[in-house]
Short mmCIF file of C-alpha atoms in Angstrom, two decimals:
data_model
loop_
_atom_site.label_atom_id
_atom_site.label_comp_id
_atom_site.label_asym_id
_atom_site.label_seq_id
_atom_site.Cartn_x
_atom_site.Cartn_y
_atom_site.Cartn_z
CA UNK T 8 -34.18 -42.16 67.21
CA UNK T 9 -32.44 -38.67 67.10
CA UNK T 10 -32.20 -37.33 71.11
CA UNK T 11 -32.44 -33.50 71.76
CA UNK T 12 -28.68 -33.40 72.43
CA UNK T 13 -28.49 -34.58 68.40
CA UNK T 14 -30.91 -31.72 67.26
CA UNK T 15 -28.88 -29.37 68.84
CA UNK T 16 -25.60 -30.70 67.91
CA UNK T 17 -27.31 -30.46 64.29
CA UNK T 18 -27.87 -26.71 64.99
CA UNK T 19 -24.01 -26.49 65.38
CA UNK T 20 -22.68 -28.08 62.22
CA UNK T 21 -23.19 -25.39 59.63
CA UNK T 22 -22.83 -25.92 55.82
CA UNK T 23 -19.42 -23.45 54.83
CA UNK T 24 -18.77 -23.82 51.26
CA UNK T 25 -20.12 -25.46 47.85
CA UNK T 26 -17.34 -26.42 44.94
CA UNK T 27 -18.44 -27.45 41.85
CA UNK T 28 -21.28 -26.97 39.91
CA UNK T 29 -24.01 -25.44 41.74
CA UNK T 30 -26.62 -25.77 39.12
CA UNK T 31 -29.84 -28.22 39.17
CA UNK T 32 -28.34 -30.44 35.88
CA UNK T 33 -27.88 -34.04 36.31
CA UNK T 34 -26.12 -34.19 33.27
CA UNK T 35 -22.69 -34.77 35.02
CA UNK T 36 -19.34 -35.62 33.74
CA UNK T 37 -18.32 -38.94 34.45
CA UNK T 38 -14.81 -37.30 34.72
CA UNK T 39 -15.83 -34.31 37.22
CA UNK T 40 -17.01 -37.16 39.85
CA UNK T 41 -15.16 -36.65 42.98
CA UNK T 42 -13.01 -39.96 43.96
CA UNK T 43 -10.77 -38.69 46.74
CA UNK T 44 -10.55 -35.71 49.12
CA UNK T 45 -7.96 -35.37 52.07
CA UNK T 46 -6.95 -32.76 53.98
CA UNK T 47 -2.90 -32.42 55.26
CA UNK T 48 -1.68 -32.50 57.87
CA UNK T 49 -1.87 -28.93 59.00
CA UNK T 50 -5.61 -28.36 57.97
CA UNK T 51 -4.64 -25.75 55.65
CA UNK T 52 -4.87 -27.25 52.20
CA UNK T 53 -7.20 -29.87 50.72
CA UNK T 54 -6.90 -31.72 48.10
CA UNK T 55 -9.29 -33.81 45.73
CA UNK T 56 -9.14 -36.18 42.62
CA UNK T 57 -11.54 -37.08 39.94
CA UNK T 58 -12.19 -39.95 38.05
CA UNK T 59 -10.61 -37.79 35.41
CA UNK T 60 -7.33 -38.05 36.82
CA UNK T 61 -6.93 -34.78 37.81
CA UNK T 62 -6.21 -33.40 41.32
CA UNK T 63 -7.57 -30.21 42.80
CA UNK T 64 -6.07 -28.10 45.36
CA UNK T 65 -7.38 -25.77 47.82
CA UNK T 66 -6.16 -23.47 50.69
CA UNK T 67 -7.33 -21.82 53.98
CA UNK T 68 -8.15 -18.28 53.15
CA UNK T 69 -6.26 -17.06 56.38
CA UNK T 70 -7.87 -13.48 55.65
CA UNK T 71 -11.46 -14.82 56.61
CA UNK T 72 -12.22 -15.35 60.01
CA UNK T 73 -14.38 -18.13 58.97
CA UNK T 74 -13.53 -21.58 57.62
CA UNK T 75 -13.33 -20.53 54.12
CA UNK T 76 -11.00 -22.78 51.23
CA UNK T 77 -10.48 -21.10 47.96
CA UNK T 78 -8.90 -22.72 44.86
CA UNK T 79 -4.91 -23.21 44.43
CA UNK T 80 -4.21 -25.21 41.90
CA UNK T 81 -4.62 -27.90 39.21
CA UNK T 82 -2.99 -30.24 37.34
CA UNK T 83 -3.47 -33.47 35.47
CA UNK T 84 -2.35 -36.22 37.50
CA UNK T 85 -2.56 -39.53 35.28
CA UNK T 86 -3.73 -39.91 31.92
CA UNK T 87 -5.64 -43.47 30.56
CA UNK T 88 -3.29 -45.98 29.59
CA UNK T 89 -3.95 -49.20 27.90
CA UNK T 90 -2.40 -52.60 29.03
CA UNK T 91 -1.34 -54.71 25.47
CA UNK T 92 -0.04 -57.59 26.93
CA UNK T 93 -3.71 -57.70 28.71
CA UNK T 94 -5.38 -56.24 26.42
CA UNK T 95 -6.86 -53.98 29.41
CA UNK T 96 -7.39 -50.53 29.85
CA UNK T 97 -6.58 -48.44 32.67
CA UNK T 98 -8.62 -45.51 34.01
CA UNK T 99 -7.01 -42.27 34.62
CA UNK T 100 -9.46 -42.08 37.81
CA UNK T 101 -7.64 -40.73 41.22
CA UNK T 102 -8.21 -43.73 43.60
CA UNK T 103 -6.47 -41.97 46.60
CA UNK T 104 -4.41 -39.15 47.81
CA UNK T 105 -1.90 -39.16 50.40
CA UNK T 106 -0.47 -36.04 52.09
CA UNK T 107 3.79 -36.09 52.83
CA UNK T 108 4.59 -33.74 55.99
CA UNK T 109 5.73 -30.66 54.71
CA UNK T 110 9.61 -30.02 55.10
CA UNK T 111 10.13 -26.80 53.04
CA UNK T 112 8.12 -24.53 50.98
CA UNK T 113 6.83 -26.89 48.55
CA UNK T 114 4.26 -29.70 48.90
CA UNK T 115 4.86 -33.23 48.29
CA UNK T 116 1.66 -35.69 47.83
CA UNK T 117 0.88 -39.21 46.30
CA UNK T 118 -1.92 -39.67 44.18
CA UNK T 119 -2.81 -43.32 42.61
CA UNK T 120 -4.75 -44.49 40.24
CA UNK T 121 -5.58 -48.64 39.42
CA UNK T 122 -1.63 -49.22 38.35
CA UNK T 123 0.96 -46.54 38.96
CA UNK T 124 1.77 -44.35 41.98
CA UNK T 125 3.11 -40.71 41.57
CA UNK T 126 5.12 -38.36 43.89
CA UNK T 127 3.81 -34.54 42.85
CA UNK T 128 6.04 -31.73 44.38
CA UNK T 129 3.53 -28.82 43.85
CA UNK T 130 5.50 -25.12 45.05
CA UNK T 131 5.14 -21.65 44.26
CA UNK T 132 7.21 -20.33 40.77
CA UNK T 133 8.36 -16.92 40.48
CA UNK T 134 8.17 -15.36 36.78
CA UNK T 135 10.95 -12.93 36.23
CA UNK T 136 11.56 -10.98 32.79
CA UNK T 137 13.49 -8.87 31.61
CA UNK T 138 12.78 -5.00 32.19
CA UNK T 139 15.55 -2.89 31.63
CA UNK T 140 18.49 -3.33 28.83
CA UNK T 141 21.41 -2.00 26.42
CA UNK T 142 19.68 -3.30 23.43
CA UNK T 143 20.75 -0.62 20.48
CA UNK T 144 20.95 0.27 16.71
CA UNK T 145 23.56 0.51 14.51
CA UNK T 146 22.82 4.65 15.12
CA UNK T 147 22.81 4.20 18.48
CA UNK T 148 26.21 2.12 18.88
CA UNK T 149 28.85 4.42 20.90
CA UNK T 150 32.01 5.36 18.38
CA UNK T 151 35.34 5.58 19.56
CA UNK T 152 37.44 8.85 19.64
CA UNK T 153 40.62 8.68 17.42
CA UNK T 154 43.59 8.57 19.11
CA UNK T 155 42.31 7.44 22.38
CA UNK T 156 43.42 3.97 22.29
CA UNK T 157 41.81 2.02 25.31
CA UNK T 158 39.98 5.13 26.49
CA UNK T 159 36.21 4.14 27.89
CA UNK T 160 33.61 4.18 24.89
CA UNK T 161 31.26 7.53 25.36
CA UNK T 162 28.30 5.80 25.95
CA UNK T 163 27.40 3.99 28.88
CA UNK T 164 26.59 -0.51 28.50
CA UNK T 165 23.91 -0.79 31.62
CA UNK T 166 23.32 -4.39 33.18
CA UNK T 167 20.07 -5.92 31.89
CA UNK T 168 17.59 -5.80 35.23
CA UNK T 169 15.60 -8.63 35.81
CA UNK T 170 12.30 -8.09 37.44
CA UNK T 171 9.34 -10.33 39.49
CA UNK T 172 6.24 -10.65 36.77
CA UNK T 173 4.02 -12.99 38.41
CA UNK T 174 3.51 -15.93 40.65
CA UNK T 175 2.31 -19.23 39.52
CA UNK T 176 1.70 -22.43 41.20
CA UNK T 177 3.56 -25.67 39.55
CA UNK T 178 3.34 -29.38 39.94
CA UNK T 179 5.74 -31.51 38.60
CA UNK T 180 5.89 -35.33 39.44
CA UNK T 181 9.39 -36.10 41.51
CA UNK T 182 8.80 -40.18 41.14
CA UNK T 183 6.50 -42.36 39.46
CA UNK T 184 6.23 -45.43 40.74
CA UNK T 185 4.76 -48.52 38.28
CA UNK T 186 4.74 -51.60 37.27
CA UNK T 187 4.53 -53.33 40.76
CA UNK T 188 1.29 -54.27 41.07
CA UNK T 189 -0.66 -56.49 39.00
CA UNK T 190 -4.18 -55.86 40.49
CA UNK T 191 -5.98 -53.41 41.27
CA UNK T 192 -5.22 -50.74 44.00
CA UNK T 193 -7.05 -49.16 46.52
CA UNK T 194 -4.91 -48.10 49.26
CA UNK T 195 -2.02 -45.91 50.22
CA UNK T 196 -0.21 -44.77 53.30
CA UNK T 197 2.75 -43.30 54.20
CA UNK T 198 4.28 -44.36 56.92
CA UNK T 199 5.22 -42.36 60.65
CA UNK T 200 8.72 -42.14 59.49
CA UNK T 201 8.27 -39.95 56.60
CA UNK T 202 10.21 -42.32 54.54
CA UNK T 203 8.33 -44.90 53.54
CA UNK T 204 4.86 -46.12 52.35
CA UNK T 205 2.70 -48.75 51.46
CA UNK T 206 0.38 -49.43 48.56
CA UNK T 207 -1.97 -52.22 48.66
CA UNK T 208 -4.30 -54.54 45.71
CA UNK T 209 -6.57 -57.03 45.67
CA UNK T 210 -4.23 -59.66 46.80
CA UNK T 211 -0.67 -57.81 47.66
CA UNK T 212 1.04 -55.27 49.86
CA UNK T 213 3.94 -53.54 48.93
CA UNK T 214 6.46 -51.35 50.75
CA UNK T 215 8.13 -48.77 49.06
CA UNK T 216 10.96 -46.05 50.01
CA UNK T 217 9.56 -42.84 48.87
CA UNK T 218 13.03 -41.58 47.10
CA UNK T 219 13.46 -45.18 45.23
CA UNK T 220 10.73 -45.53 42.51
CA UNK T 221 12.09 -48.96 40.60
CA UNK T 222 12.06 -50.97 43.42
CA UNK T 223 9.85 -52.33 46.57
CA UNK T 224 9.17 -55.26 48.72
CA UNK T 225 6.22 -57.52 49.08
CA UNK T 226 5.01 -57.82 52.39
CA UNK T 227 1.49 -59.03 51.88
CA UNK T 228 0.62 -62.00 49.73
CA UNK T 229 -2.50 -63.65 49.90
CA UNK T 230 -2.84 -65.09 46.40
CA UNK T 231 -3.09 -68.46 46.46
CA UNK T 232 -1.88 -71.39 44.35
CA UNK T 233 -4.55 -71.96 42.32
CA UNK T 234 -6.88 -68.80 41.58
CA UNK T 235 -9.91 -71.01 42.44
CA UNK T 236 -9.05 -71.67 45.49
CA UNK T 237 -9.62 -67.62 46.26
CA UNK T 238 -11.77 -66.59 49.05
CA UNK T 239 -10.97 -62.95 50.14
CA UNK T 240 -8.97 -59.73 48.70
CA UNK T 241 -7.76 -56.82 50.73
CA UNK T 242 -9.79 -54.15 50.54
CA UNK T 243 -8.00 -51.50 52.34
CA UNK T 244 -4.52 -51.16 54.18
CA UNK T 245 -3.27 -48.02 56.77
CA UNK T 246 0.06 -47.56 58.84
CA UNK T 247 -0.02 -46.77 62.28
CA UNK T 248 -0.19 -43.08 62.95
CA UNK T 249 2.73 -43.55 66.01
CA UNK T 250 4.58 -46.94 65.22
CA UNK T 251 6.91 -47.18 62.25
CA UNK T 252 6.69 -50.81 62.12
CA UNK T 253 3.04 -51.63 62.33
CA UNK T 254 0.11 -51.54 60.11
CA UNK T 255 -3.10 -52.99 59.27
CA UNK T 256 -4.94 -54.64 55.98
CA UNK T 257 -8.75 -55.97 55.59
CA UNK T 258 -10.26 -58.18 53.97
CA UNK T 259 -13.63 -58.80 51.79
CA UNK T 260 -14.25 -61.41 54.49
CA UNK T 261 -14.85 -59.07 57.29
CA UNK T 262 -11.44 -59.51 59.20
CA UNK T 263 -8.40 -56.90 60.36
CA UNK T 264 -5.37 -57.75 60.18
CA UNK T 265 -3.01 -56.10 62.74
CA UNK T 266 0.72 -56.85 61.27
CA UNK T 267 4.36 -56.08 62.65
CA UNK T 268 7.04 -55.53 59.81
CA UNK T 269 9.89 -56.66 62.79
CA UNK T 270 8.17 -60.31 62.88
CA UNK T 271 9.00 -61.57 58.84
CA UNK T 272 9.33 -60.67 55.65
CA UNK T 273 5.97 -61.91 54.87
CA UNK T 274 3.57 -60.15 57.52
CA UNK T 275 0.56 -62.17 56.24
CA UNK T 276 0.81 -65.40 58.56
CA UNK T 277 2.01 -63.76 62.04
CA UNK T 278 -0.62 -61.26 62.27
CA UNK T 279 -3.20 -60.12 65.37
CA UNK T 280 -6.77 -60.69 63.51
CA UNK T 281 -10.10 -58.65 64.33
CA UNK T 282 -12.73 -60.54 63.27
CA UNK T 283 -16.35 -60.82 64.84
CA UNK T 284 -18.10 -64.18 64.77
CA UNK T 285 -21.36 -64.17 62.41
CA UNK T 286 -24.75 -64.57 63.76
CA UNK T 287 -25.92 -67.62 62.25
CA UNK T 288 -29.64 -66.28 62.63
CA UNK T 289 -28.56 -63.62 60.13
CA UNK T 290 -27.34 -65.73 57.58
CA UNK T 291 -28.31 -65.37 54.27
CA UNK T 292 -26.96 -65.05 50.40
CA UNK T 293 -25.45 -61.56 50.81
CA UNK T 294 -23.87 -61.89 54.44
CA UNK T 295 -20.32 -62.22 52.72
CA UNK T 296 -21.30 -58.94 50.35
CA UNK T 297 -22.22 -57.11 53.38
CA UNK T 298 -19.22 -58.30 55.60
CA UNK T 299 -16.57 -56.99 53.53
CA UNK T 300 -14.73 -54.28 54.91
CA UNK T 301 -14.84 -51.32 53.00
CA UNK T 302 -12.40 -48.99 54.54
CA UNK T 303 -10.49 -49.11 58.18
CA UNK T 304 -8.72 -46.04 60.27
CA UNK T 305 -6.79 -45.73 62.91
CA UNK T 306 -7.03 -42.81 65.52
CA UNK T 307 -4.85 -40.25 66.15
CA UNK T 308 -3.08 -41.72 68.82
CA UNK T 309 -3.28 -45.88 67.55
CA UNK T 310 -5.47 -46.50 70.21
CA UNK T 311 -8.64 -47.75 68.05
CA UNK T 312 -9.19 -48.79 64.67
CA UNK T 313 -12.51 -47.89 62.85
CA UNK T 314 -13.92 -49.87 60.38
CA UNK T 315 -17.10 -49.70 58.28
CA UNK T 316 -18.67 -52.28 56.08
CA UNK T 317 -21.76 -52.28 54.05
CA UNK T 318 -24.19 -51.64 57.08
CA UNK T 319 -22.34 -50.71 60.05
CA UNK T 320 -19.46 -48.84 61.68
CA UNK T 321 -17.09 -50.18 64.13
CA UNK T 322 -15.13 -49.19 66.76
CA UNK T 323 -11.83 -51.30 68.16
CA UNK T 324 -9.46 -51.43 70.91
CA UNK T 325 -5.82 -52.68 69.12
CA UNK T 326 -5.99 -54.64 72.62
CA UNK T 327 -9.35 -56.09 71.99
CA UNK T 328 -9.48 -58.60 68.99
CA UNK T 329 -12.58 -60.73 69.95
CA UNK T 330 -15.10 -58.02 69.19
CA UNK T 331 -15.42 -54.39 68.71
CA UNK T 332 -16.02 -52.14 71.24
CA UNK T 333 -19.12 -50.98 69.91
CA UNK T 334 -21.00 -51.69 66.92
CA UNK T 335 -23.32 -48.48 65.28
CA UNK T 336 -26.46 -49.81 62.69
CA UNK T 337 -26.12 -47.29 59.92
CA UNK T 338 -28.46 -48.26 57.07
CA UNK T 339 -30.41 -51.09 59.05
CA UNK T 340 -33.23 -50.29 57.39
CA UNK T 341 -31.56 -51.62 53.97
CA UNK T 342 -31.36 -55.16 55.26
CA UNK T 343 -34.65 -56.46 53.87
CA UNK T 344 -33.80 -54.41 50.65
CA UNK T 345 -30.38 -55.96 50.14
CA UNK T 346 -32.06 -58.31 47.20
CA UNK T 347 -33.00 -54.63 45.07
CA UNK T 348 -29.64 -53.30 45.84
CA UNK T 349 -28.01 -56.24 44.69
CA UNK T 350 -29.91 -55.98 41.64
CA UNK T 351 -29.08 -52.33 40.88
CA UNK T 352 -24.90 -53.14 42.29
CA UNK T 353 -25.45 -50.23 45.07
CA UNK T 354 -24.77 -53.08 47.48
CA UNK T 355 -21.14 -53.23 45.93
CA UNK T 356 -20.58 -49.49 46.91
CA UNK T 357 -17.40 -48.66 49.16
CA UNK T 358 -18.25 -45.74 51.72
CA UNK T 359 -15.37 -44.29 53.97
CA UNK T 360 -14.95 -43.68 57.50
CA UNK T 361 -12.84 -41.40 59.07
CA UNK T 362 -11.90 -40.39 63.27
CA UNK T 363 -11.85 -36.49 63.90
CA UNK T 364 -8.75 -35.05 64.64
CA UNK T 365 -9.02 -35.64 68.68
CA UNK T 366 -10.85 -39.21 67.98
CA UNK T 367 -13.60 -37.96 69.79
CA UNK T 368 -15.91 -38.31 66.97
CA UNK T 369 -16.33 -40.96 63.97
CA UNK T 370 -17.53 -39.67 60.64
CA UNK T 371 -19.30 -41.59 57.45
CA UNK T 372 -21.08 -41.64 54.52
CA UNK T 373 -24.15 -42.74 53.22
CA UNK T 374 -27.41 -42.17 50.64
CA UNK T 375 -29.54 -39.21 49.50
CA UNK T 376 -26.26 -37.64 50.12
CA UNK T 377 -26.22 -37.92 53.94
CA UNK T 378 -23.67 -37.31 56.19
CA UNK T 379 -23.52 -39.04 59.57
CA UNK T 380 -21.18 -37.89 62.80
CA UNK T 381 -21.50 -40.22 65.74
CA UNK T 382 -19.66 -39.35 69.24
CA UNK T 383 -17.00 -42.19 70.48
CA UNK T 384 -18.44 -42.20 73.90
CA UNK T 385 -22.11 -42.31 73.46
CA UNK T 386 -24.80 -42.47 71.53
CA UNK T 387 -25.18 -38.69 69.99
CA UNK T 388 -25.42 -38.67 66.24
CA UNK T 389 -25.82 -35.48 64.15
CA UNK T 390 -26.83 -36.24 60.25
CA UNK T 391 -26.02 -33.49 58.05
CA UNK T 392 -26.78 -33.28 54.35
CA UNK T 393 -24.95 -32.79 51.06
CA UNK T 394 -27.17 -30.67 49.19
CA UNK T 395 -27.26 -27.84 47.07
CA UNK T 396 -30.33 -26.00 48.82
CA UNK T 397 -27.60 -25.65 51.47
CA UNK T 398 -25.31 -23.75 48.92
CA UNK T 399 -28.42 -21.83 47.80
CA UNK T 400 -29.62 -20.22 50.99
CA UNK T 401 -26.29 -19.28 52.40
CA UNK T 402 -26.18 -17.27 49.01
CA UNK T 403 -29.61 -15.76 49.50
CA UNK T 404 -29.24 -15.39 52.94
CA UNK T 405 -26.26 -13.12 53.15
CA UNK T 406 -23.88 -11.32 50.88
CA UNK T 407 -20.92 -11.54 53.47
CA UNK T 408 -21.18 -15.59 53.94
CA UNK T 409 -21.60 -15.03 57.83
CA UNK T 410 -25.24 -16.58 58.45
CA UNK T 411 -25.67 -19.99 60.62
CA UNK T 412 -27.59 -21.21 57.92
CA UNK T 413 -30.46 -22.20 61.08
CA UNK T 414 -33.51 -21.43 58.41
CA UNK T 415 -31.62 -24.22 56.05
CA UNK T 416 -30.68 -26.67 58.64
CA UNK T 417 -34.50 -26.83 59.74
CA UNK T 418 -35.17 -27.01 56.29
CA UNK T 419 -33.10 -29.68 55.58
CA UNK T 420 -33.91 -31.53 58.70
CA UNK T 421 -37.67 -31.32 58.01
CA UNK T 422 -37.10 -32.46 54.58
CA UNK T 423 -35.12 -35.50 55.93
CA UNK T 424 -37.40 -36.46 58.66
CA UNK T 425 -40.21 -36.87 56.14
CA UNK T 426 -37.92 -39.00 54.48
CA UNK T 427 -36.81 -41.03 57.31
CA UNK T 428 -40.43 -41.45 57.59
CA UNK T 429 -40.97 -43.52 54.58
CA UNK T 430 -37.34 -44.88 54.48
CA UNK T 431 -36.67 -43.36 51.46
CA UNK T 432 -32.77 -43.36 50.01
CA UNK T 433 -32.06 -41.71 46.83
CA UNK T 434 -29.24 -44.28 45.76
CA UNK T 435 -27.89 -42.17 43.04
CA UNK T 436 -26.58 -39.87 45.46
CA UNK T 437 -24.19 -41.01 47.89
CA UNK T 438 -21.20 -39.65 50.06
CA UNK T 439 -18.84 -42.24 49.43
CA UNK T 440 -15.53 -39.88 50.28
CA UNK T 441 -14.65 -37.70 53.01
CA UNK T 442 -12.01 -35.91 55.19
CA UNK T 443 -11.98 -34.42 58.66
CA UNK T 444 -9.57 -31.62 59.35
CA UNK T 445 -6.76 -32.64 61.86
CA UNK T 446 -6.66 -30.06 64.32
CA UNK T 447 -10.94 -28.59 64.11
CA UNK T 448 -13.80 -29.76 63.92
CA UNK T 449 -14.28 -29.07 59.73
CA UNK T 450 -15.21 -31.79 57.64
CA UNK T 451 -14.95 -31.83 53.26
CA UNK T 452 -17.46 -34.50 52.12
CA UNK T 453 -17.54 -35.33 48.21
CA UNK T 454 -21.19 -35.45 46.74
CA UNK T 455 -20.69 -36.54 43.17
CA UNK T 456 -18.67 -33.09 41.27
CA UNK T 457 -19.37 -31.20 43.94
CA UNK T 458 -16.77 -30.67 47.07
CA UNK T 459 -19.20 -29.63 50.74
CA UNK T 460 -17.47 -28.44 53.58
CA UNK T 461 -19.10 -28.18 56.88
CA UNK T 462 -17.95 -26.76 60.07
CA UNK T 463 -19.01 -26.09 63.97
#
């Protein structure tokens, strides 16, 4: 399946960097697990959560001519809370980070969890102490002379001098924002203005004003009446990257829903809907599982809105609502597995998708850790892989980090063609999240505790 254009593409996408543990243990953390990564908007810092709650920050190392990221900072972003009046508990786990556009020196980004949304302002501290100053003892203390009322004292009082110690980086959370949703949340997005954002659940959107914390608007409502009655959830919800007043939701039922703020206060009923009709020849129990929308993007310019669900990736024209403009197969060789994979819940799994910075390219996730890049305009695909031999021959293979890595990528792309082979997936390792970098072609995939970035 793979054209020559794809091998060679391969040969450009290099593996960069390896954080985390590098070791061969599977004894992993449930906390260390990687549950969001996203670059900002300038491509010089990156930032991840866990499904401890904490966030990780990283920054381009400007003194490497390379793509090279090296640690900034972290800090404990929520802590597990417990629900009394539902007797539920809530998981500290980082469901999503959101970038604001820098204004000043410090950064400001939102990171969510199941319940509450928080505004971090994470800047530089300085450390001053004290180095120079008139502290004395009793033999020490200047006398005065007799007779010399109001005359200077014969020691000199100096100024105590305050100098620079040290530098630290500090977080410090500027707004929570809680108590507004009563399911679940998976999404976040700040809005084109700078101002605002949106957080969505299972069955409600909410708009909030980023500098008001106790108080937001429902725009989205899809609960019914009567909770039997219940057919679909949202699943995900983005603003549009150039218009203030649009954005889009999906659905568990396969559908996008295009919606304009300036039409009601309820955006739910007046809405443009992307939906493709089912093939009734491929009907079967799971078609509904495998329909639902796991994540949806727009493109840099608001042009096209990608979308991936259990099996495929697709591409849309905001102008186009009948059917996508092209429709990429990612894991059809899972369709006559779908029975096992309901069985062990993989089937339930959420992968991302993402545009590169120029929309040129599409980016997603899948098993044994693979990564796969597929080109807007035709039908080059590059897979790329997650993996820790990666990590290990860049180390053996140079001291200075400057090799291509070829010798692993041929090793790796043996090693996966024997595997394609036999259609084997490892399911217990999976690139669920990932980021591209806005402005190059750099891409930080999660693969379980470990953070890979790749670049051409």
């Amino acid at each position: 399946m793979q054209s020559t254009a794809t091998t060679e593409n391969d040969n450009r996408w290099k593996f960069a960097q390896c954080f985390g543990d590098k070791g061969e243990s599977d004894d992993i953390s449930e906390a260390d697990i990687i549950s969001a990564v996203e670059f900002d908007h300038t491509g010089d810092y990156l930032a991840t959560g866990d499904k401890g709650g904490r966030v990780v920050l990283f920054e381009r190392n400007e003194s490497k001519k390379s793509c090279e990221y090296r640690f900034y900072t972290e800090f404990q972003s929520h802590e597990p809370e417990f629900d009394y009046l539902k007797s539920l508990e809530i998981e500290e786990k980082i469901n999503q980070i959101k970038w604001c556009k820098r204004t000043n020196s410090a950064h400001f980004l939102l990171s969510t969890n199941d319940k509450t949304i928080k505004l971090w302002k994470v800047f530089e501290r300085s450390l001053k102490t004290v180095s120079e100053s008139s502290m004395m003892t009793d033999n020490e203390m200047p006398t005065a002379i007799p007779g010399s009322f109001g005359a200077p004292l014969q020691s000199s009082i100096m100024m105590p001098k305050i100098s620079h110690q040290d530098t630290i980086v500090a977080a410090i959370p500027r707004r929570i924002y809680a108590n507004a949703h009563a399911y679940h949340i998976n999404s976040i997005s700040i809005n084109s203005d700078c101002e605002t954002y949106i957080s969505a659940d299972d069955l409600r959107i909410n708009l909030w004003n980023l500098d008001i914390s106790d108080q937001s608007f429902n725009i989205v409502d899809i609960k019914p009446a009567n909770m039997e009655e219940l057919t679909e959830v949202i699943t995900a919800a983005e603003f549009h990257p150039q218009q203030c007043n649009l954005f889009m939701y999906s659905s568990s039922k396969g559908t996008i829903k295009l919606a304009d703020m300036r039409e009601s206060a309820l955006c739910d009923q007046n809405a443009k809907v992307f939906e493709e009709p089912e093939d009734p020849s491929n009907r079967s129990f799971f078609s509904e599982i495998i329909s639902s929308i796991s994540d949806v993007k727009f493109s840099k310019d608001g042009r096209y809105i990608l979308s991936r669900d259990y099996l495929t990736l697709k591409i849309w024209d905001i102008n186009m609502e009948k059917e996508p403009l092209r429709t990429i197969n990612i894991h059809n060789n899972l369709r006559s597995k779908l029975c096992d994979l309901y069985e062990n819940d993989c089937i339930f799994d959420k992968f991302e998708c993402t545009f590169s910075g120029d929309g040129s390219h599409m980016m997603t996730g899948s098993y044994s850790n693979d990564i796969h890049i597929y080109n807007q305009e035709d039908d080059d695909e590059v897979k790329l892989q997650a993996d820790k031999s990666a990590f290990k021959a860049k180390k053996l293979g140079s001291t200075k980090n400057k090799i291509t890595m070829s010798q692993g990528n041929r090793a790796a792309t043996t090693g996966r063609r024997m595997r394609d082979d036999s259609d084997y997936m490892d399911y217990n390792k999976k690139i669920l999240h990932s980021s591209w970098h806005p402005k190059e072609n750099t891409i930080a995939v999660a693969a379980t505790n470990n953070l890979f970035i790749f670049t051409e």
